[in-house]
Amino acid sequence: MLRHEFQPGKLVAGLALTATAAVFAGDAGGLWEAPWAVAVPLVVGGLWVAGITAAVARGIRRRRGA
């Protein structure tokens, strides 16, 4: 199997979207009530943090490669 580089931005984005899915799975299961507006800050905030993480990782890789 070919090795690939670790991309922390994709990891953070996946965790944010998984957290959003868990919130609405709990709502669907009757464990708690989650209004639809909860998804917006979770998804947008998670993608924003993922973008920052990806930018920092790219900056670190550029410095090491130079």
mmCIF file of C-alpha atoms in Angstrom, residues 27-64:
data_model
loop_
_atom_site.group_PDB
_atom_site.id
_atom_site.type_symbol
_atom_site.label_atom_id
_atom_site.label_comp_id
_atom_site.label_asym_id
_atom_site.label_seq_id
_atom_site.Cartn_x
_atom_site.Cartn_y
_atom_site.Cartn_z
ATOM 1 C CA ASP A 27 -31.990 14.328 18.360
ATOM 2 C CA ALA A 28 -33.444 11.662 16.073
ATOM 3 C CA GLY A 29 -33.075 9.055 18.812
ATOM 4 C CA GLY A 30 -34.973 11.196 21.301
ATOM 5 C CA LEU A 31 -32.056 11.757 23.678
ATOM 6 C CA TRP A 32 -32.253 15.558 23.391
ATOM 7 C CA GLU A 33 -33.703 18.336 21.271
ATOM 8 C CA ALA A 34 -31.419 20.038 18.760
ATOM 9 C CA PRO A 35 -32.795 22.885 16.667
ATOM 10 C CA TRP A 36 -31.794 22.942 13.002
ATOM 11 C CA ALA A 37 -29.796 26.150 13.563
ATOM 12 C CA VAL A 38 -27.241 24.206 15.612
ATOM 13 C CA ALA A 39 -25.868 22.683 12.409
ATOM 14 C CA VAL A 40 -24.797 26.024 10.960
ATOM 15 C CA PRO A 41 -22.222 27.019 13.609
ATOM 16 C CA LEU A 42 -20.987 23.440 13.968
ATOM 17 C CA VAL A 43 -20.352 22.970 10.254
ATOM 18 C CA VAL A 44 -19.111 26.489 9.488
ATOM 19 C CA GLY A 45 -16.976 26.674 12.609
ATOM 20 C CA GLY A 46 -15.554 23.220 11.999
ATOM 21 C CA LEU A 47 -14.668 24.015 8.402
ATOM 22 C CA TRP A 48 -13.099 27.308 9.475
ATOM 23 C CA VAL A 49 -10.919 25.562 12.059
ATOM 24 C CA ALA A 50 -10.047 22.893 9.479
ATOM 25 C CA GLY A 51 -8.940 25.590 7.041
ATOM 26 C CA ILE A 52 -6.731 27.223 9.653
ATOM 27 C CA THR A 53 -5.267 23.827 10.545
ATOM 28 C CA ALA A 54 -4.543 23.038 6.902
ATOM 29 C CA ALA A 55 -2.888 26.430 6.386
ATOM 30 C CA VAL A 56 -0.658 25.967 9.425
ATOM 31 C CA ALA A 57 0.294 22.449 8.345
ATOM 32 C CA ARG A 58 1.126 23.688 4.853
ATOM 33 C CA GLY A 59 3.278 26.465 6.298
ATOM 34 C CA ILE A 60 5.158 23.966 8.437
ATOM 35 C CA ARG A 61 5.735 21.685 5.446
ATOM 36 C CA ARG A 62 7.039 24.566 3.328
ATOM 37 C CA ARG A 63 9.564 25.569 5.993
ATOM 38 C CA ARG A 64 10.827 22.021 6.358
#
